[in-house]
Coordinates of C-alpha atoms in Angstrom, one line a residue:
M1 CA 0.2 -52.0 30.9
I2 CA 1.5 -48.4 31.3
N3 CA 1.7 -46.2 28.2
F4 CA 5.1 -44.6 28.2
G5 CA 4.4 -42.5 25.1
F6 CA 4.4 -38.7 25.7
F7 CA 0.9 -38.4 24.2
P8 CA -2.3 -40.4 24.5
S9 CA -3.8 -41.7 21.3
R10 CA -4.3 -39.2 18.4
R11 CA -8.1 -39.4 18.7
L12 CA -8.0 -38.8 22.5
A13 CA -5.5 -35.9 22.1
F14 CA -7.7 -34.2 19.5
Y15 CA -10.8 -34.7 21.6
M16 CA -9.1 -33.0 24.6
V17 CA -7.7 -30.2 22.6
R18 CA -11.0 -29.5 21.0
L19 CA -12.7 -29.3 24.4
F20 CA -9.9 -27.1 25.7
L21 CA -9.9 -24.6 22.8
T22 CA -13.7 -24.3 22.4
R23 CA -14.2 -23.6 26.1
S24 CA -11.3 -21.1 26.2
L25 CA -12.6 -19.2 23.2
A26 CA -16.1 -19.1 24.7
V27 CA -14.7 -17.7 27.9
L28 CA -12.6 -15.2 26.0
F29 CA -15.6 -14.1 24.0
A30 CA -17.7 -13.6 27.1
L31 CA -14.9 -11.7 28.9
V32 CA -14.2 -9.4 26.0
L33 CA -17.9 -8.7 25.4
I34 CA -18.5 -7.8 29.1
L35 CA -15.4 -5.7 29.6
M36 CA -15.7 -3.9 26.3
T37 CA -19.3 -3.0 27.2
L38 CA -18.2 -1.6 30.6
D39 CA -15.3 0.2 29.1
L40 CA -17.4 1.8 26.3
L41 CA -20.0 2.9 28.9
G42 CA -17.2 4.8 30.7
E43 CA -15.6 6.4 27.7
S44 CA -18.5 7.0 25.3
G45 CA -19.4 10.3 27.0
K46 CA -15.9 11.6 26.6
I47 CA -15.7 10.6 23.0
L48 CA -19.1 12.1 22.0
A49 CA -18.4 15.3 24.0
V50 CA -15.8 16.3 21.3
P51 CA -17.5 18.3 18.5
G52 CA -17.5 16.2 15.3
N53 CA -17.3 12.8 17.0
G54 CA -20.1 10.4 16.4
D55 CA -21.0 6.7 16.2
A56 CA -18.1 6.0 13.8
D57 CA -15.7 7.2 16.5
L58 CA -17.3 4.9 19.0
W59 CA -16.9 1.9 16.7
R60 CA -13.3 3.0 16.0
Y61 CA -12.7 3.0 19.8
V62 CA -14.2 -0.5 20.1
A63 CA -12.0 -1.8 17.2
L64 CA -8.9 -0.4 18.9
R65 CA -9.7 -1.6 22.4
I66 CA -10.8 -5.2 21.5
P67 CA -7.3 -6.4 20.5
M68 CA -5.9 -4.9 23.8
L69 CA -8.5 -6.8 25.8
I70 CA -7.9 -10.0 24.0
S71 CA -4.2 -9.7 24.6
R72 CA -4.6 -9.0 28.3
F73 CA -7.3 -11.6 29.2
L74 CA -6.4 -14.5 26.8
P75 CA -4.2 -16.2 29.5
F76 CA -6.9 -16.0 32.0
A77 CA -9.5 -17.3 29.5
V78 CA -7.1 -20.3 28.8
L79 CA -7.0 -21.0 32.6
L80 CA -10.8 -20.9 32.9
G81 CA -11.2 -23.0 29.7
A82 CA -8.8 -25.6 31.0
L83 CA -10.7 -25.7 34.3
I84 CA -14.1 -26.1 32.6
A85 CA -12.7 -28.8 30.3
F86 CA -11.1 -30.8 33.2
V87 CA -14.1 -30.5 35.5
G88 CA -16.3 -31.9 32.6
L89 CA -13.9 -34.7 32.0
N90 CA -13.9 -35.7 35.6
Q91 CA -17.6 -35.5 36.2
N92 CA -18.1 -37.9 33.3
S93 CA -15.3 -40.2 34.7
E94 CA -13.2 -39.7 31.6
V95 CA -10.1 -38.9 33.6
V96 CA -10.6 -42.1 35.6
A97 CA -10.9 -44.0 32.4
M98 CA -7.7 -42.5 31.0
K99 CA -5.8 -43.2 34.1
A100 CA -7.1 -46.8 34.2
A101 CA -5.8 -47.2 30.6
G102 CA -2.3 -46.4 31.9
L103 CA -2.0 -42.7 31.2
S104 CA -0.2 -40.6 33.7
A105 CA -1.3 -37.1 34.7
H106 CA 1.5 -35.5 32.5
Q107 CA 0.4 -37.6 29.5
I108 CA -3.2 -36.4 30.0
L109 CA -1.9 -32.8 30.2
A110 CA 0.4 -33.1 27.2
P111 CA -2.0 -32.3 24.4
L112 CA -3.3 -29.2 26.3
V113 CA 0.3 -28.0 26.9
V114 CA 1.1 -28.3 23.2
A115 CA -2.0 -26.5 22.3
S116 CA -1.1 -23.7 24.8
I117 CA 2.3 -23.4 23.2
G118 CA 0.6 -22.8 19.8
I119 CA -1.7 -20.2 21.5
A120 CA 1.4 -18.5 23.0
G121 CA 3.0 -18.2 19.5
L122 CA -0.2 -16.8 18.0
L123 CA -0.6 -14.3 20.9
F124 CA 3.0 -13.1 20.5
A125 CA 2.4 -12.5 16.8
F126 CA -0.9 -10.8 17.5
N127 CA 0.7 -8.6 20.1
E128 CA 3.5 -7.5 17.8
G129 CA 1.4 -7.0 14.7
V130 CA -1.8 -5.6 16.1
V131 CA -1.9 -4.8 19.8
V132 CA 1.1 -2.4 19.9
N133 CA -0.4 -0.3 17.1
S134 CA -3.8 -0.3 18.8
T135 CA -2.3 0.7 22.2
R136 CA -0.2 3.5 20.7
T137 CA -3.2 4.9 18.8
V138 CA -5.6 4.7 21.8
T139 CA -3.1 6.2 24.2
A140 CA -2.4 9.1 21.8
W141 CA -6.1 9.6 21.2
S142 CA -7.1 9.6 24.8
D143 CA -4.2 11.8 25.8
N144 CA -5.6 14.2 23.2
D145 CA -9.0 14.1 24.9
Y146 CA -10.4 12.1 21.9
K147 CA -9.8 15.0 19.5
P148 CA -8.7 14.0 16.0
I149 CA -5.0 13.1 15.7
P150 CA -3.0 13.2 12.5
P151 CA -3.5 9.9 10.5
A152 CA 0.2 9.0 10.6
S153 CA 2.2 6.3 12.3
G154 CA 4.5 6.9 15.3
I155 CA 2.1 9.1 17.3
M156 CA 2.9 9.2 21.0
G157 CA 0.9 10.9 23.7
N158 CA 1.6 12.7 27.0
V159 CA 5.3 13.2 26.6
W160 CA 7.4 15.1 29.2
V161 CA 11.0 16.4 28.7
L162 CA 13.3 18.1 31.1
N163 CA 15.4 20.8 29.4
G164 CA 17.7 22.3 32.0
D165 CA 15.4 23.8 34.6
D166 CA 12.5 24.0 32.1
L167 CA 9.8 21.3 31.9
I168 CA 8.2 20.6 28.5
R169 CA 5.0 18.7 28.0
A170 CA 3.4 17.7 24.6
G171 CA 0.0 16.2 24.3
T172 CA 1.0 14.2 21.2
V173 CA 4.2 14.0 19.1
G174 CA 5.0 12.3 15.8
G175 CA 3.5 12.2 12.4
R176 CA 4.8 13.3 9.0
P177 CA 6.1 16.0 9.1
F178 CA 7.1 15.7 12.8
T179 CA 4.8 17.9 14.9
A180 CA 4.2 18.3 18.6
Q181 CA 0.6 19.2 19.5
R182 CA -0.7 20.9 22.6
V183 CA 2.7 22.0 23.9
T184 CA 3.2 23.5 27.4
I185 CA 6.5 24.9 28.5
Y186 CA 7.2 25.7 32.2
D187 CA 10.0 28.2 32.0
R188 CA 11.7 28.1 35.4
G189 CA 14.6 30.0 36.8
G190 CA 16.3 28.7 39.9
G191 CA 13.4 26.3 40.4
V192 CA 10.8 29.1 40.4
L193 CA 8.2 29.4 37.6
Q194 CA 8.9 32.4 35.5
R195 CA 6.6 31.8 32.5
K196 CA 4.1 29.3 31.3
I197 CA 3.9 29.0 27.5
D198 CA 1.0 27.1 25.9
A199 CA 1.0 26.4 22.1
A200 CA -1.4 24.6 19.9
R201 CA 1.5 23.0 18.0
A202 CA 5.3 23.2 17.6
I203 CA 7.3 22.4 14.5
P204 CA 11.1 21.8 14.6
D205 CA 13.4 24.0 12.6
P206 CA 16.7 22.1 12.2
G207 CA 18.4 25.1 10.6
R208 CA 17.9 27.2 13.7
N209 CA 18.1 24.3 16.3
D210 CA 14.8 25.4 17.8
W211 CA 11.0 25.1 17.4
L212 CA 8.4 27.3 15.9
L213 CA 5.4 27.5 18.3
Q214 CA 2.0 28.5 16.8
D215 CA -1.1 29.9 18.4
V216 CA 0.8 30.8 21.6
K217 CA -0.4 32.0 25.0
V218 CA 2.3 33.2 27.4
Y219 CA 1.6 33.7 31.1
D220 CA 4.2 35.9 32.9
A221 CA 4.2 34.8 36.5
T222 CA 6.4 37.7 37.7
M223 CA 4.0 40.3 36.2
N224 CA 0.8 38.2 36.4
V225 CA 0.1 39.0 32.7
E226 CA -1.1 36.8 29.9
R227 CA -0.7 37.6 26.2
D228 CA -1.5 35.9 23.0
L229 CA 1.0 35.6 20.2
P230 CA 0.6 34.1 16.7
A231 CA 4.1 32.5 16.8
L232 CA 7.1 32.2 19.1
R233 CA 10.4 30.5 18.9
A234 CA 11.4 28.3 21.9
M235 CA 12.7 24.9 22.9
N236 CA 16.2 25.7 21.8
G237 CA 18.4 22.5 21.6
I238 CA 15.5 20.1 21.8
T239 CA 15.5 17.5 19.0
P240 CA 12.5 15.3 17.8
A241 CA 14.5 12.2 19.0
Q242 CA 14.5 13.6 22.5
L243 CA 10.8 13.8 22.5
T244 CA 10.3 10.3 21.2
L245 CA 12.9 8.9 23.6
A246 CA 11.3 10.8 26.5
K247 CA 8.5 8.2 26.5
V248 CA 9.5 4.6 25.7
D249 CA 6.5 2.5 26.6
P250 CA 7.0 -1.2 25.9
T251 CA 3.3 -1.8 25.4
E252 CA 3.3 0.7 22.4
L253 CA 6.4 -0.7 20.6
D254 CA 7.1 -4.0 18.9
Y255 CA 9.9 -6.2 20.0
W256 CA 12.6 -5.1 17.6
T257 CA 11.7 -1.4 17.7
L258 CA 11.9 -1.6 21.5
K259 CA 15.2 -3.3 21.4
N260 CA 16.6 -0.5 19.2
R261 CA 15.1 2.1 21.6
I262 CA 16.9 0.4 24.5
G263 CA 20.2 0.9 22.6
E264 CA 19.4 4.5 22.0
L265 CA 18.6 5.1 25.6
E266 CA 21.8 3.6 26.7
V267 CA 23.8 5.7 24.3
A268 CA 22.0 8.8 25.6
G269 CA 22.8 7.8 29.2
R270 CA 19.1 7.4 30.0
P271 CA 17.7 4.7 32.4
A272 CA 16.4 1.7 30.5
E273 CA 15.2 -0.7 33.2
E274 CA 11.6 -0.3 32.4
A275 CA 12.2 -0.9 28.7
R276 CA 14.4 -3.9 29.4
S277 CA 11.8 -5.5 31.7
G278 CA 9.1 -4.8 29.1
L279 CA 11.3 -6.4 26.4
A280 CA 11.7 -9.6 28.4
H281 CA 8.0 -9.6 29.3
K282 CA 7.0 -9.5 25.7
I283 CA 8.1 -13.2 25.5
A284 CA 7.2 -14.3 29.1
S285 CA 3.7 -12.9 29.0
P286 CA 2.4 -15.0 26.0
L287 CA 4.1 -18.1 27.4
S288 CA 2.0 -17.7 30.6
T289 CA -0.7 -19.6 28.6
V290 CA 1.5 -22.7 28.9
L291 CA 1.2 -22.6 32.7
M292 CA -2.6 -22.4 32.7
P293 CA -3.4 -26.1 32.0
L294 CA -0.8 -27.1 34.7
L295 CA -2.4 -24.8 37.3
A296 CA -5.9 -26.0 36.2
A297 CA -4.8 -29.6 36.7
V298 CA -4.8 -29.0 40.5
A299 CA -8.6 -28.8 40.2
A300 CA -8.9 -31.5 37.7
F301 CA -7.3 -34.6 39.1
G302 CA -8.7 -36.3 42.2
L303 CA -12.3 -35.0 41.7
A304 CA -13.7 -38.4 41.4
R305 CA -12.1 -39.6 44.7
S306 CA -12.8 -36.6 46.9
G307 CA -16.0 -35.2 45.3
Q308 CA -14.9 -31.7 46.2
V309 CA -15.4 -30.3 42.7
M310 CA -15.9 -26.6 43.7
V311 CA -13.0 -26.6 46.2
R312 CA -10.5 -27.9 43.7
A313 CA -11.8 -25.5 41.0
V314 CA -11.4 -22.6 43.4
I315 CA -7.9 -23.7 44.2
G316 CA -7.0 -23.8 40.5
M317 CA -8.5 -20.4 39.9
A318 CA -6.8 -19.0 42.9
L319 CA -3.4 -20.2 41.6
G320 CA -4.1 -18.5 38.3
F321 CA -5.1 -15.2 40.0
A322 CA -2.0 -15.5 42.2
Y323 CA 0.2 -15.9 39.1
F324 CA -1.2 -12.7 37.5
V325 CA -0.8 -10.7 40.8
V326 CA 2.8 -11.9 41.3
D327 CA 3.6 -11.3 37.6
N328 CA 2.3 -7.7 37.7
F329 CA 4.2 -7.0 41.0
S330 CA 7.4 -8.4 39.7
L331 CA 7.1 -6.4 36.5
A332 CA 6.5 -3.2 38.6
M333 CA 9.6 -4.0 40.6
G334 CA 11.6 -4.4 37.4
N335 CA 10.3 -1.1 36.0
A336 CA 11.4 0.6 39.2
G337 CA 14.9 -1.0 38.9
T338 CA 14.5 -3.1 42.1
Y339 CA 14.6 -6.4 40.2
P340 CA 16.9 -7.2 37.3
P341 CA 14.8 -7.2 34.0
L342 CA 15.2 -10.9 33.4
I343 CA 14.2 -11.9 36.9
A344 CA 11.3 -9.5 36.8
A345 CA 9.9 -11.1 33.6
W346 CA 10.7 -14.7 34.2
A347 CA 10.7 -15.3 38.0
P348 CA 6.9 -15.6 38.3
F349 CA 6.8 -18.1 35.3
V350 CA 9.5 -20.3 36.8
L351 CA 8.0 -20.1 40.4
F352 CA 4.5 -21.1 39.3
L353 CA 5.8 -23.8 37.0
L354 CA 7.6 -25.4 40.0
I355 CA 4.5 -24.9 42.2
G356 CA 2.2 -26.6 39.6
E357 CA 4.7 -29.4 39.0
T358 CA 5.2 -30.1 42.7
V359 CA 1.5 -30.2 43.4
L360 CA 0.8 -32.4 40.4
I361 CA 3.6 -34.9 41.2
R362 CA 2.8 -35.2 44.9
T363 CA -0.9 -35.7 44.4
E364 CA -1.2 -37.6 41.1
E365 CA 2.2 -39.2 40.2

């Protein structure tokens, strides 16, 4: 007699979810450990090269990078965890027993899909509460060559602004009070460089509508002369908001802040395609975990009949890799304005959902 319920028995559902979660967490732990070790080997020399940095700064870097690695590789760990769980179930003929009891392929997958929805919700909350702050801090710190940055929120790194013909770059901006660090101004006339101004920091002066630059070096390209000045006023007409709007990185802002920044960009007449694509991707990216059990099912079902365990496992892994490649490509097209933001964020999800369902229905249902 066929079981028409959406789920198998409660005990069987908990058994499958436990297998799925434990293997996914084990894979995630191994991935993060290996990748963090490799990343630290590459960056530790740069961190320790800064006078005053020591072991505490290395551990700080690790603490900031681990949430970013978890966020990036959790969907892939879910894919591998589902593959390992399904291969084990098939090798022990447990899938055959479940199908003999009247369960369909979708009913077998249902507990894993529900667990993946829970993982997606936790990942979204983790991204919004932890990852965006870690990303913003690491980016500002690395852009500042791992030198100390002010212990304040809202720090952004490597900001560029076009002011008429002049180009302005700031190593970091933000903090309380608002300060721009490591400022470089390329003073151009008619597209030709006239002066290059480097300042250790710049502080806005709202009363004069300009900025006070401190510890300044001015290179005059026309006379080939460089001089040092204790202070200089420049950047007339530039506001702190222009510097923060000059770099709207979706990975460094939470959902609601990014949504507000999109409105500010549109009011200022600035392009917002990248920000809109990133906003939609903040929801689509965690939901990619829901696809992973479905793509892994290509490798799971039919193993007992064909005996080609490795071939089917490789097919499932290849589908997962293909999803991540297509997702990154689509997001890049959305950032460039080639794809509409919603299509850039959701088209890969819908495409691979249809592919997984089609393969599952044609082979197992």
